[in-house]
Amino acid sequence: MHPQLGLSAVLIPCALAAQTPAAVQRAANSITAEGVRHHIGVLADDSMLGRATPSPQLEQVAQYVAEQFRRSGLKPAGDTGYLQRYTVTQRVVDTQVSVIRIAGAAPATLKPGSDVYLLRFTPLPTRELSGPVVLFTGTPDSANPLAGADVNGAWAAIIATAMPQGIQINPEWVMAVLRGGAIGWMVISNRPDAQWQNRLARTTAPTRTLEGVPSDAEPAAGAFEIRDATAAATLGIDPAALRAGTGRWTARRLPATVTYLVKERELARASAPNVIGVLEGSDPKLKSEYVFFTGHMDHIGTPGAGEGCVAKGADSICNGADDDASGTTAVLEAAEAFSKLAPHPKRSLAFMTVSGEERGLWGSQFFSEHPTVPLANVVADLNSDMVGRNWKDTIVVIGKEHSNLGATLNRVAAAHPELRMTAIDDIWPQERFYFRSDHYNFARKGVPILFFFNGTHADYHQVGDSPDKIDAEKESRIVKLLFYLGLEVANAAERPKWNPESYKQIVTGAN
């Protein structure tokens, strides 16, 4: 373990020279376990009903955050005041006109919600999609995800195996077929009846989608699932035998055409908030650049919110204390600490709490398409999501390898052993957490990021994610690390730089 409190002021990197060591220490010391505990107690209180997007309780949280920003002296940086608003539309699949036709071994007309489960990883296509079927079988090959097949203009089909929690589809394969020009993808599964009926009900349940983002930001590809019996009858294949095989990864075109026509009806519109405040930098030139601190203030609400909250006994509120009242609190505590620092850092600091993360990174995506400060001037995003639990002296920081922000973090952490906080690399790359929180919408626009994350736990998206389980003392040390890191980045002579290969994969590949 790192040693306890030492001469931390002596170890502060030289880039902090604009502020005296004593001033920096006083500001950092304003970040306390008591402050963390207070904010999370407000944000994740039962009265907030889990902060679903949209909801009156989410609006209450946004007003609370805005008031904290005001008290910290931040300048409003929303569309009007501290708030930036975006629109979400509630729609439902129109089962009267929606059909999926398969012209194959035995032609069939399938109805969403009765015969077909619609998969919603992108907005539903608004146009008719029709093309042949390319079936992938065997053990997937990450080095050759398309198995040499031409999927342009085709439906890519894959055999999936049901497990108690559902099915898993390799997202790398999905991305590969879509990049290859597939108009959509279809899953052939052996889900048991109860699980299948649950998924059919999801197809016909109302959904909400984000408005105001360009269509190319979320390519509208078709995606649906059918069961073995339907595939056997319409495509002339034996899914069970193919599933049992352990052969090499292959793809073949089937003598079948799938035509997909799905229409939705609009039910209602609502809006939801992001909250943004700015602490202006002290350098006449560099103050036009920004270091962002972000966290999401929404969670999944109650069972009636339609975001996956499940009651347990008498408790029906998914409080989201760790996910992500802890990250919102990190933003608030950092903002207050920086407001106490004189002079301010050279670059401006932007503090933003977004909503809609649990729905699909809505708030951060909307901001990335409608930024209230020039994105080209944003030099880094430091995102906190679930930073209040698990290991006492360790924090996972995802994205360190993609830019020199990782080296900066390592240097700052080494300079502050009194924090007793080890910042380790991503230990769950297979979970693709890099793409699952709000920093990603900055990264895909070319902004270097670091993602502070403690990992999931047994209370993830459960009613048990309550304020009493937060380790406030630990989180206060994580926020201090964020503070020192943000100060280093804000005062540095040069802005952070991408690893060229990472930029090619993450930024160029996402646009």
Short mmCIF file of C-alpha atoms in Angstrom, two decimals:
data_model
loop_
_atom_site.label_atom_id
_atom_site.label_comp_id
_atom_site.label_asym_id
_atom_site.label_seq_id
_atom_site.Cartn_x
_atom_site.Cartn_y
_atom_site.Cartn_z
CA MET A 1 0.00 0.00 0.00
CA HIS A 2 1.06 3.58 -0.52
CA PRO A 3 2.27 5.39 2.61
CA GLN A 4 -0.06 7.58 4.63
CA LEU A 5 -0.07 11.38 4.58
CA GLY A 6 3.28 12.81 3.59
CA LEU A 7 4.71 15.92 2.06
CA SER A 8 2.16 16.00 -0.72
CA ALA A 9 2.59 19.71 -1.34
CA VAL A 10 6.20 19.12 -2.34
CA LEU A 11 5.14 16.42 -4.78
CA ILE A 12 2.59 18.48 -6.71
CA PRO A 13 3.69 18.52 -10.38
CA CYS A 14 5.33 21.66 -11.66
CA ALA A 15 2.41 22.39 -13.96
CA LEU A 16 0.47 23.51 -10.87
CA ALA A 17 2.80 26.43 -10.24
CA ALA A 18 0.08 28.94 -11.11
CA GLN A 19 -1.43 28.10 -7.71
CA THR A 20 0.54 27.89 -4.47
CA PRO A 21 0.85 24.43 -2.90
CA ALA A 22 -1.04 25.69 0.14
CA ALA A 23 -3.92 26.96 -1.99
CA VAL A 24 -4.12 23.66 -3.87
CA GLN A 25 -4.11 21.71 -0.62
CA ARG A 26 -6.88 23.85 0.89
CA ALA A 27 -9.05 23.37 -2.20
CA ALA A 28 -8.46 19.60 -2.24
CA ASN A 29 -9.26 19.36 1.46
CA SER A 30 -12.71 20.79 0.80
CA ILE A 31 -13.55 17.42 -0.77
CA THR A 32 -14.81 15.38 2.16
CA ALA A 33 -16.60 12.15 2.98
CA GLU A 34 -19.29 14.25 4.65
CA GLY A 35 -19.89 16.16 1.43
CA VAL A 36 -20.04 12.94 -0.58
CA ARG A 37 -22.47 11.40 1.88
CA HIS A 38 -24.71 14.46 1.84
CA HIS A 39 -25.01 14.77 -1.93
CA ILE A 40 -25.64 11.05 -2.47
CA GLY A 41 -28.20 11.11 0.33
CA VAL A 42 -30.13 13.79 -1.56
CA LEU A 43 -29.70 12.40 -5.07
CA ALA A 44 -30.52 8.78 -4.20
CA ASP A 45 -33.20 9.40 -1.60
CA ASP A 46 -36.40 7.38 -1.93
CA SER A 47 -38.24 10.61 -2.72
CA MET A 48 -36.33 10.80 -6.03
CA LEU A 49 -37.94 7.50 -7.13
CA GLY A 50 -34.81 6.38 -8.97
CA ARG A 51 -34.50 9.43 -11.28
CA ALA A 52 -35.85 7.86 -14.48
CA THR A 53 -35.52 9.74 -17.78
CA PRO A 54 -37.81 11.62 -18.13
CA SER A 55 -39.51 12.16 -14.77
CA PRO A 56 -40.41 14.95 -12.32
CA GLN A 57 -37.82 13.56 -9.93
CA LEU A 58 -35.08 13.86 -12.54
CA GLU A 59 -36.09 17.50 -12.92
CA GLN A 60 -35.73 17.94 -9.16
CA VAL A 61 -32.22 16.51 -9.31
CA ALA A 62 -31.31 18.81 -12.20
CA GLN A 63 -32.45 21.82 -10.19
CA TYR A 64 -30.43 20.60 -7.20
CA VAL A 65 -27.30 20.27 -9.34
CA ALA A 66 -27.87 23.69 -10.91
CA GLU A 67 -28.17 25.24 -7.45
CA GLN A 68 -24.89 23.63 -6.36
CA PHE A 69 -23.22 25.01 -9.49
CA ARG A 70 -24.60 28.45 -8.70
CA ARG A 71 -23.25 28.26 -5.15
CA SER A 72 -19.85 27.29 -6.52
CA GLY A 73 -19.84 30.35 -8.74
CA LEU A 74 -19.97 28.48 -12.04
CA LYS A 75 -21.22 30.33 -15.08
CA PRO A 76 -24.37 28.83 -16.68
CA ALA A 77 -23.45 26.97 -19.87
CA GLY A 78 -26.72 25.41 -20.96
CA ASP A 79 -29.12 26.65 -23.61
CA THR A 80 -30.97 28.69 -21.02
CA GLY A 81 -29.24 29.03 -17.68
CA TYR A 82 -27.52 25.87 -16.49
CA LEU A 83 -29.88 23.49 -18.31
CA GLN A 84 -29.64 22.07 -21.80
CA ARG A 85 -32.84 20.31 -22.81
CA TYR A 86 -33.45 17.58 -25.35
CA THR A 87 -36.59 15.89 -26.61
CA VAL A 88 -37.56 12.24 -26.27
CA THR A 89 -40.46 10.70 -28.12
CA GLN A 90 -42.52 7.76 -26.92
CA ARG A 91 -43.54 5.42 -29.71
CA VAL A 92 -45.05 1.96 -30.06
CA VAL A 93 -44.74 -0.57 -32.87
CA ASP A 94 -47.84 -0.48 -35.04
CA THR A 95 -48.61 -4.19 -35.18
CA GLN A 96 -51.43 -3.63 -37.67
CA VAL A 97 -49.06 -2.70 -40.49
CA SER A 98 -45.67 -4.08 -39.39
CA VAL A 99 -44.57 -7.35 -40.98
CA ILE A 100 -41.47 -9.40 -41.69
CA ARG A 101 -41.80 -11.63 -44.74
CA ILE A 102 -39.48 -14.53 -45.40
CA ALA A 103 -39.55 -15.98 -48.92
CA GLY A 104 -37.64 -19.23 -48.55
CA ALA A 105 -38.27 -22.94 -48.10
CA ALA A 106 -41.80 -22.13 -46.94
CA PRO A 107 -42.90 -18.51 -47.38
CA ALA A 108 -44.17 -16.88 -44.21
CA THR A 109 -45.48 -13.54 -43.02
CA LEU A 110 -44.40 -12.90 -39.43
CA LYS A 111 -45.83 -10.34 -37.03
CA PRO A 112 -43.67 -8.45 -34.52
CA GLY A 113 -44.81 -9.25 -31.00
CA SER A 114 -46.40 -12.52 -32.08
CA ASP A 115 -43.74 -14.35 -34.09
CA VAL A 116 -40.78 -11.98 -33.98
CA TYR A 117 -38.82 -10.18 -31.26
CA LEU A 118 -37.55 -6.82 -32.52
CA LEU A 119 -34.04 -6.01 -31.32
CA ARG A 120 -33.46 -2.32 -30.59
CA PHE A 121 -29.78 -1.51 -30.63
CA THR A 122 -30.34 1.39 -33.03
CA PRO A 123 -33.54 3.28 -33.91
CA LEU A 124 -35.93 1.15 -35.91
CA PRO A 125 -35.52 1.69 -39.65
CA THR A 126 -38.24 3.84 -41.18
CA ARG A 127 -37.89 2.33 -44.65
CA GLU A 128 -38.55 -1.14 -46.02
CA LEU A 129 -35.48 -3.38 -46.04
CA SER A 130 -35.27 -6.38 -48.34
CA GLY A 131 -32.35 -8.67 -49.12
CA PRO A 132 -30.93 -12.20 -49.13
CA VAL A 133 -29.80 -14.08 -46.02
CA VAL A 134 -26.18 -14.92 -45.18
CA LEU A 135 -26.00 -17.51 -42.39
CA PHE A 136 -22.97 -17.63 -40.05
CA THR A 137 -22.21 -20.86 -38.22
CA GLY A 138 -19.41 -22.38 -36.16
CA THR A 139 -17.08 -20.85 -33.63
CA PRO A 140 -16.78 -17.09 -34.24
CA ASP A 141 -13.38 -15.90 -35.44
CA SER A 142 -12.51 -12.41 -34.21
CA ALA A 143 -9.74 -12.15 -36.78
CA ASN A 144 -12.17 -12.91 -39.61
CA PRO A 145 -15.66 -11.94 -38.37
CA LEU A 146 -17.22 -12.03 -41.85
CA ALA A 147 -15.70 -15.42 -42.71
CA GLY A 148 -14.92 -14.05 -46.16
CA ALA A 149 -18.59 -13.49 -46.97
CA ASP A 150 -20.08 -10.55 -48.86
CA VAL A 151 -22.91 -9.21 -46.70
CA ASN A 152 -23.50 -5.97 -48.58
CA GLY A 153 -27.26 -5.50 -48.96
CA ALA A 154 -27.97 -8.74 -47.10
CA TRP A 155 -29.35 -9.92 -43.78
CA ALA A 156 -26.65 -11.49 -41.59
CA ALA A 157 -28.04 -14.40 -39.57
CA ILE A 158 -26.48 -16.13 -36.58
CA ILE A 159 -27.42 -19.09 -34.39
CA ALA A 160 -27.66 -18.19 -30.67
CA THR A 161 -27.96 -20.33 -27.55
CA ALA A 162 -30.35 -19.28 -24.81
CA MET A 163 -29.15 -19.13 -21.21
CA PRO A 164 -31.15 -18.36 -18.07
CA GLN A 165 -30.33 -14.63 -18.35
CA GLY A 166 -30.94 -14.50 -22.11
CA ILE A 167 -28.65 -14.75 -25.11
CA GLN A 168 -25.33 -13.15 -25.93
CA ILE A 169 -24.33 -11.90 -29.36
CA ASN A 170 -20.78 -10.81 -30.01
CA PRO A 171 -20.98 -7.04 -30.65
CA GLU A 172 -17.80 -7.23 -32.75
CA TRP A 173 -19.65 -9.47 -35.19
CA VAL A 174 -22.61 -7.08 -35.31
CA MET A 175 -20.36 -4.12 -36.02
CA ALA A 176 -18.45 -6.09 -38.63
CA VAL A 177 -21.54 -7.07 -40.61
CA LEU A 178 -22.92 -3.54 -40.47
CA ARG A 179 -19.60 -2.11 -41.62
CA GLY A 180 -19.72 -4.70 -44.38
CA GLY A 181 -22.95 -3.17 -45.67
CA ALA A 182 -25.53 -5.54 -44.18
CA ILE A 183 -29.01 -4.02 -44.06
CA GLY A 184 -29.64 -5.81 -40.77
CA TRP A 185 -29.01 -8.88 -38.70
CA MET A 186 -31.19 -11.67 -37.43
CA VAL A 187 -30.83 -14.06 -34.51
CA ILE A 188 -32.08 -17.63 -34.50
CA SER A 189 -32.54 -18.76 -30.89
CA ASN A 190 -33.78 -21.63 -28.78
CA ARG A 191 -35.27 -19.50 -26.02
CA PRO A 192 -37.68 -21.40 -23.73
CA ASP A 193 -41.33 -20.36 -23.86
CA ALA A 194 -41.37 -18.12 -20.78
CA GLN A 195 -38.30 -16.19 -21.88
CA TRP A 196 -39.63 -15.89 -25.41
CA GLN A 197 -42.98 -14.55 -24.28
CA ASN A 198 -41.19 -11.97 -22.17
CA ARG A 199 -39.24 -10.77 -25.23
CA LEU A 200 -42.36 -10.64 -27.40
CA ALA A 201 -44.00 -8.41 -24.78
CA ARG A 202 -41.01 -6.06 -24.99
CA THR A 203 -41.56 -5.73 -28.73
CA THR A 204 -45.03 -4.29 -28.29
CA ALA A 205 -44.24 -2.16 -25.22
CA PRO A 206 -43.89 1.61 -25.76
CA THR A 207 -40.32 2.84 -26.11
CA ARG A 208 -38.67 6.24 -25.95
CA THR A 209 -36.11 7.53 -28.43
CA LEU A 210 -33.84 10.54 -28.54
CA GLU A 211 -34.66 13.28 -31.03
CA GLY A 212 -32.32 15.84 -32.55
CA VAL A 213 -29.39 13.60 -33.42
CA PRO A 214 -28.36 12.99 -37.03
CA SER A 215 -29.30 9.66 -38.52
CA ASP A 216 -25.69 8.82 -39.28
CA ALA A 217 -24.90 9.02 -35.56
CA GLU A 218 -27.04 5.89 -35.08
CA PRO A 219 -27.24 3.88 -38.30
CA ALA A 220 -30.76 2.48 -38.59
CA ALA A 221 -30.25 -1.21 -39.31
CA GLY A 222 -32.94 -3.84 -38.97
CA ALA A 223 -32.50 -6.42 -36.21
CA PHE A 224 -34.84 -9.16 -35.08
CA GLU A 225 -34.99 -12.61 -33.53
CA ILE A 226 -36.93 -15.73 -34.46
CA ARG A 227 -36.98 -19.16 -32.82
CA ASP A 228 -35.67 -22.44 -34.16
CA ALA A 229 -38.99 -23.75 -35.42
CA THR A 230 -39.66 -20.64 -37.49
CA ALA A 231 -36.15 -20.69 -38.95
CA ALA A 232 -36.39 -24.39 -39.78
CA ALA A 233 -39.68 -23.91 -41.62
CA THR A 234 -38.85 -20.72 -43.51
CA LEU A 235 -35.11 -21.06 -44.14
CA GLY A 236 -34.87 -24.84 -44.54
CA ILE A 237 -32.13 -25.27 -41.94
CA ASP A 238 -31.69 -27.37 -38.79
CA PRO A 239 -30.76 -24.82 -36.09
CA ALA A 240 -30.31 -27.44 -33.35
CA ALA A 241 -27.77 -29.39 -35.41
CA LEU A 242 -25.94 -26.23 -36.40
CA ARG A 243 -25.84 -25.10 -32.80
CA ALA A 244 -24.39 -28.42 -31.68
CA GLY A 245 -21.60 -28.24 -34.24
CA THR A 246 -18.19 -26.97 -33.22
CA GLY A 247 -16.81 -26.52 -36.70
CA ARG A 248 -14.87 -23.65 -38.15
CA TRP A 249 -16.44 -20.23 -38.61
CA THR A 250 -18.18 -20.15 -41.99
CA ALA A 251 -20.83 -18.17 -43.84
CA ARG A 252 -23.11 -19.19 -46.66
CA ARG A 253 -25.91 -17.55 -48.58
CA LEU A 254 -29.31 -19.19 -48.16
CA PRO A 255 -31.97 -19.39 -50.89
CA ALA A 256 -34.21 -16.96 -49.03
CA THR A 257 -35.14 -13.29 -49.01
CA VAL A 258 -36.22 -11.32 -45.96
CA THR A 259 -38.36 -8.20 -46.28
CA TYR A 260 -38.66 -6.05 -43.18
CA LEU A 261 -41.29 -3.36 -42.80
CA VAL A 262 -41.80 -1.98 -39.29
CA LYS A 263 -43.76 1.17 -38.53
CA GLU A 264 -44.28 2.97 -35.24
CA ARG A 265 -46.97 5.27 -33.89
CA GLU A 266 -46.06 8.32 -31.85
CA LEU A 267 -47.69 8.42 -28.44
CA ALA A 268 -46.16 11.40 -26.63
CA ARG A 269 -43.20 13.76 -26.40
CA ALA A 270 -41.27 14.93 -23.37
CA SER A 271 -38.00 16.64 -22.60
CA ALA A 272 -35.11 15.90 -20.27
CA PRO A 273 -32.20 17.98 -18.92
CA ASN A 274 -28.44 18.11 -18.89
CA VAL A 275 -26.88 20.54 -16.41
CA ILE A 276 -23.70 22.41 -17.39
CA GLY A 277 -21.61 24.99 -15.52
CA VAL A 278 -18.24 26.51 -16.38
CA LEU A 279 -15.41 27.87 -14.25
CA GLU A 280 -13.56 30.26 -16.53
CA GLY A 281 -9.83 29.75 -16.88
CA SER A 282 -7.26 32.35 -15.83
CA ASP A 283 -5.01 32.28 -18.91
CA PRO A 284 -6.08 34.80 -21.58
CA LYS A 285 -5.39 32.31 -24.38
CA LEU A 286 -5.97 28.90 -22.81
CA LYS A 287 -9.28 29.83 -21.17
CA SER A 288 -10.95 29.18 -24.52
CA GLU A 289 -10.15 25.48 -24.00
CA TYR A 290 -12.08 23.22 -21.63
CA VAL A 291 -11.50 20.24 -19.37
CA PHE A 292 -14.84 18.47 -18.76
CA PHE A 293 -15.90 16.60 -15.63
CA THR A 294 -18.97 14.43 -16.27
CA GLY A 295 -21.32 11.99 -14.55
CA HIS A 296 -24.90 10.91 -15.20
CA MET A 297 -27.64 11.97 -12.79
CA ASP A 298 -30.36 9.57 -14.02
CA HIS A 299 -31.02 5.98 -13.01
CA ILE A 300 -33.65 3.36 -13.86
CA GLY A 301 -36.47 4.54 -11.63
CA THR A 302 -39.16 2.16 -10.46
CA PRO A 303 -40.73 -0.88 -12.18
CA GLY A 304 -43.24 1.38 -13.91
CA ALA A 305 -40.52 3.43 -15.62
CA GLY A 306 -39.80 0.67 -18.11
CA GLU A 307 -36.03 0.75 -17.60
CA GLY A 308 -35.63 -2.64 -15.94
CA CYS A 309 -36.10 -1.93 -12.24
CA VAL A 310 -37.57 -4.96 -10.44
CA ALA A 311 -39.18 -4.76 -7.00
CA LYS A 312 -37.82 -6.91 -4.20
CA GLY A 313 -40.23 -7.44 -1.37
CA ALA A 314 -41.65 -4.10 -0.30
CA ASP A 315 -38.84 -2.14 -1.98
CA SER A 316 -39.71 -0.95 -5.49
CA ILE A 317 -37.23 1.94 -5.88
CA CYS A 318 -33.93 1.50 -7.69
CA ASN A 319 -32.15 4.35 -5.93
CA GLY A 320 -28.97 4.31 -8.01
CA ALA A 321 -26.71 5.53 -5.21
CA ASP A 322 -23.58 4.14 -6.84
CA ASP A 323 -25.04 4.25 -10.37
CA ASP A 324 -24.63 7.12 -10.68
CA ALA A 325 -25.38 9.44 -7.80
CA SER A 326 -21.75 8.75 -6.93
CA GLY A 327 -20.54 10.13 -10.27
CA THR A 328 -22.82 13.16 -10.04
CA THR A 329 -21.45 13.76 -6.56
CA ALA A 330 -17.90 13.56 -7.90
CA VAL A 331 -18.76 16.36 -10.34
CA LEU A 332 -20.31 18.50 -7.58
CA GLU A 333 -17.44 18.00 -5.14
CA ALA A 334 -14.83 18.73 -7.81
CA ALA A 335 -16.67 21.88 -8.88
CA GLU A 336 -16.79 23.18 -5.33
CA ALA A 337 -13.10 22.45 -4.77
CA PHE A 338 -12.01 24.23 -7.94
CA SER A 339 -14.19 27.21 -7.09
CA LYS A 340 -12.10 27.69 -3.95
CA LEU A 341 -8.84 27.79 -5.89
CA ALA A 342 -7.25 31.15 -6.70
CA PRO A 343 -6.18 31.86 -9.29
CA HIS A 344 -8.33 29.54 -11.37
CA PRO A 345 -6.58 26.95 -13.56
CA LYS A 346 -5.34 28.20 -16.92
CA ARG A 347 -7.94 26.36 -18.98
CA SER A 348 -11.63 26.61 -18.30
CA LEU A 349 -13.33 23.76 -16.47
CA ALA A 350 -16.78 22.50 -17.48
CA PHE A 351 -18.87 20.46 -15.08
CA MET A 352 -21.76 18.52 -16.63
CA THR A 353 -24.29 16.06 -15.28
CA VAL A 354 -26.25 14.36 -18.02
CA SER A 355 -29.47 12.36 -18.10
CA GLY A 356 -30.67 9.50 -20.25
CA GLU A 357 -27.48 7.48 -19.78
CA GLU A 358 -29.46 4.42 -18.76
CA ARG A 359 -31.68 4.81 -21.83
CA GLY A 360 -28.72 4.81 -24.21
CA LEU A 361 -26.29 7.67 -23.43
CA TRP A 362 -28.94 10.16 -24.54
CA GLY A 363 -27.84 13.31 -22.76
CA SER A 364 -24.19 13.03 -23.69
CA GLN A 365 -25.02 12.12 -27.27
CA PHE A 366 -27.29 15.13 -27.58
CA PHE A 367 -24.59 17.36 -26.12
CA SER A 368 -22.01 15.94 -28.52
CA GLU A 369 -24.27 16.87 -31.44
CA HIS A 370 -25.37 20.21 -29.95
CA PRO A 371 -22.43 21.34 -27.79
CA THR A 372 -22.79 24.55 -25.82
CA VAL A 373 -19.03 25.08 -26.03
CA PRO A 374 -16.98 24.24 -29.15
CA LEU A 375 -16.08 20.54 -29.06
CA ALA A 376 -12.85 21.33 -30.88
CA ASN A 377 -11.85 23.30 -27.77
CA VAL A 378 -12.57 20.45 -25.34
CA VAL A 379 -9.20 18.95 -24.47
CA ALA A 380 -10.37 16.11 -22.18
CA ASP A 381 -13.37 14.48 -20.53
CA LEU A 382 -12.95 12.92 -17.09
CA ASN A 383 -16.03 10.79 -16.54
CA SER A 384 -17.14 9.20 -13.26
CA ASP A 385 -19.69 6.39 -13.23
CA MET A 386 -20.06 4.11 -10.19
CA VAL A 387 -17.19 5.30 -7.99
CA GLY A 388 -18.65 4.69 -4.53
CA ARG A 389 -18.17 0.99 -3.78
CA ASN A 390 -15.98 -2.11 -4.15
CA TRP A 391 -12.23 -1.99 -3.41
CA LYS A 392 -11.09 0.35 -0.67
CA ASP A 393 -7.91 1.63 -2.28
CA THR A 394 -8.30 0.91 -6.00
CA ILE A 395 -10.10 2.57 -8.88
CA VAL A 396 -10.29 1.23 -12.43
CA VAL A 397 -9.58 3.94 -14.98
CA ILE A 398 -10.62 2.91 -18.48
CA GLY A 399 -9.06 4.48 -21.55
CA LYS A 400 -5.55 5.07 -20.17
CA GLU A 401 -3.92 3.40 -23.16
CA HIS A 402 -5.68 5.53 -25.75
CA SER A 403 -4.00 8.88 -25.00
CA ASN A 404 -1.25 10.42 -22.92
CA LEU A 405 -3.90 11.19 -20.30
CA GLY A 406 -3.03 7.74 -18.95
CA ALA A 407 0.59 8.75 -18.34
CA THR A 408 -0.57 12.02 -16.79
CA LEU A 409 -2.85 10.13 -14.40
CA ASN A 410 -0.05 7.77 -13.40
CA ARG A 411 2.22 10.72 -12.69
CA VAL A 412 -0.41 12.55 -10.65
CA ALA A 413 -1.35 9.44 -8.66
CA ALA A 414 2.33 8.78 -7.87
CA ALA A 415 2.67 12.37 -6.65
CA HIS A 416 -0.14 11.85 -4.12
CA PRO A 417 0.53 8.70 -2.10
CA GLU A 418 -1.49 10.20 0.75
CA LEU A 419 -4.62 9.38 -1.27
CA ARG A 420 -3.87 5.65 -0.99
CA MET A 421 -5.56 5.17 -4.35
CA THR A 422 -4.18 2.89 -7.05
CA ALA A 423 -5.50 3.66 -10.54
CA ILE A 424 -5.45 0.41 -12.52
CA ASP A 425 -6.20 -0.31 -16.17
CA ASP A 426 -9.38 -1.87 -17.53
CA ILE A 427 -9.62 -5.40 -16.12
CA TRP A 428 -12.85 -6.26 -17.96
CA PRO A 429 -12.11 -5.52 -21.65
CA GLN A 430 -14.58 -8.20 -22.70
CA GLU A 431 -17.41 -6.17 -21.14
CA ARG A 432 -16.64 -3.20 -23.45
CA PHE A 433 -17.25 -0.65 -20.70
CA TYR A 434 -15.35 1.91 -22.78
CA PHE A 435 -18.43 2.15 -25.00
CA ARG A 436 -21.04 2.04 -22.22
CA SER A 437 -20.87 5.38 -20.44
CA ASP A 438 -21.06 9.03 -21.39
CA HIS A 439 -17.36 9.60 -22.05
CA TYR A 440 -17.76 7.58 -25.26
CA ASN A 441 -19.77 10.36 -26.89
CA PHE A 442 -16.81 12.66 -26.28
CA ALA A 443 -14.31 10.08 -27.49
CA ARG A 444 -16.09 9.41 -30.77
CA LYS A 445 -15.93 13.15 -31.46
CA GLY A 446 -12.18 13.20 -30.92
CA VAL A 447 -11.90 14.23 -27.26
CA PRO A 448 -9.39 12.21 -25.16
CA ILE A 449 -11.11 10.65 -22.14
CA LEU A 450 -10.55 8.79 -18.92
CA PHE A 451 -13.38 6.80 -17.32
CA PHE A 452 -13.29 6.32 -13.51
CA PHE A 453 -15.25 3.19 -12.63
CA ASN A 454 -15.38 0.78 -9.69
CA GLY A 455 -17.08 -1.99 -11.62
CA THR A 456 -20.49 -3.53 -11.06
CA HIS A 457 -21.68 -5.45 -8.00
CA ALA A 458 -24.63 -7.51 -6.79
CA ASP A 459 -26.76 -4.37 -6.41
CA TYR A 460 -26.16 -3.14 -9.97
CA HIS A 461 -29.54 -2.00 -11.34
CA GLN A 462 -31.23 -3.44 -8.25
CA VAL A 463 -33.24 -1.91 -5.42
CA GLY A 464 -30.26 -2.60 -3.16
CA ASP A 465 -28.10 0.17 -4.70
CA SER A 466 -28.82 2.43 -1.74
CA PRO A 467 -26.94 5.33 -0.08
CA ASP A 468 -26.06 3.36 3.06
CA LYS A 469 -23.76 1.09 1.02
CA ILE A 470 -21.59 3.89 -0.34
CA ASP A 471 -18.01 4.13 0.92
CA ALA A 472 -17.98 7.94 1.15
CA GLU A 473 -14.45 8.11 2.51
CA LYS A 474 -13.11 6.15 -0.43
CA GLU A 475 -15.04 8.23 -2.92
CA SER A 476 -13.68 11.44 -1.41
CA ARG A 477 -10.16 10.20 -2.19
CA ILE A 478 -11.15 9.34 -5.75
CA VAL A 479 -12.55 12.84 -6.22
CA LYS A 480 -9.33 14.33 -4.87
CA LEU A 481 -7.44 12.31 -7.47
CA LEU A 482 -9.81 13.70 -10.12
CA PHE A 483 -9.17 17.18 -8.78
CA TYR A 484 -5.39 16.88 -8.98
CA LEU A 485 -5.61 15.28 -12.42
CA GLY A 486 -7.96 17.95 -13.75
CA LEU A 487 -5.68 20.65 -12.40
CA GLU A 488 -2.66 19.11 -14.11
CA VAL A 489 -4.48 18.87 -17.45
CA ALA A 490 -5.92 22.37 -17.16
CA ASN A 491 -2.52 23.91 -16.44
CA ALA A 492 -0.45 21.88 -18.91
CA ALA A 493 1.34 23.70 -21.73
CA GLU A 494 -0.09 21.28 -24.30
CA ARG A 495 -3.45 19.60 -24.61
CA PRO A 496 -3.65 15.78 -24.29
CA LYS A 497 -2.73 13.73 -27.35
CA TRP A 498 -4.36 10.60 -28.74
CA ASN A 499 -2.52 7.39 -29.44
CA PRO A 500 -2.70 7.48 -33.29
CA GLU A 501 -3.90 3.88 -33.59
CA SER A 502 -6.60 4.46 -30.97
CA TYR A 503 -7.73 7.59 -32.76
CA LYS A 504 -8.07 5.62 -35.97
CA GLN A 505 -10.15 2.91 -34.29
CA ILE A 506 -12.31 5.00 -31.97
CA VAL A 507 -12.74 8.35 -33.73
CA THR A 508 -12.31 7.63 -37.42
CA GLY A 509 -14.12 4.31 -37.09
CA ALA A 510 -17.09 5.90 -35.30
CA ASN A 511 -17.72 8.63 -37.86
#
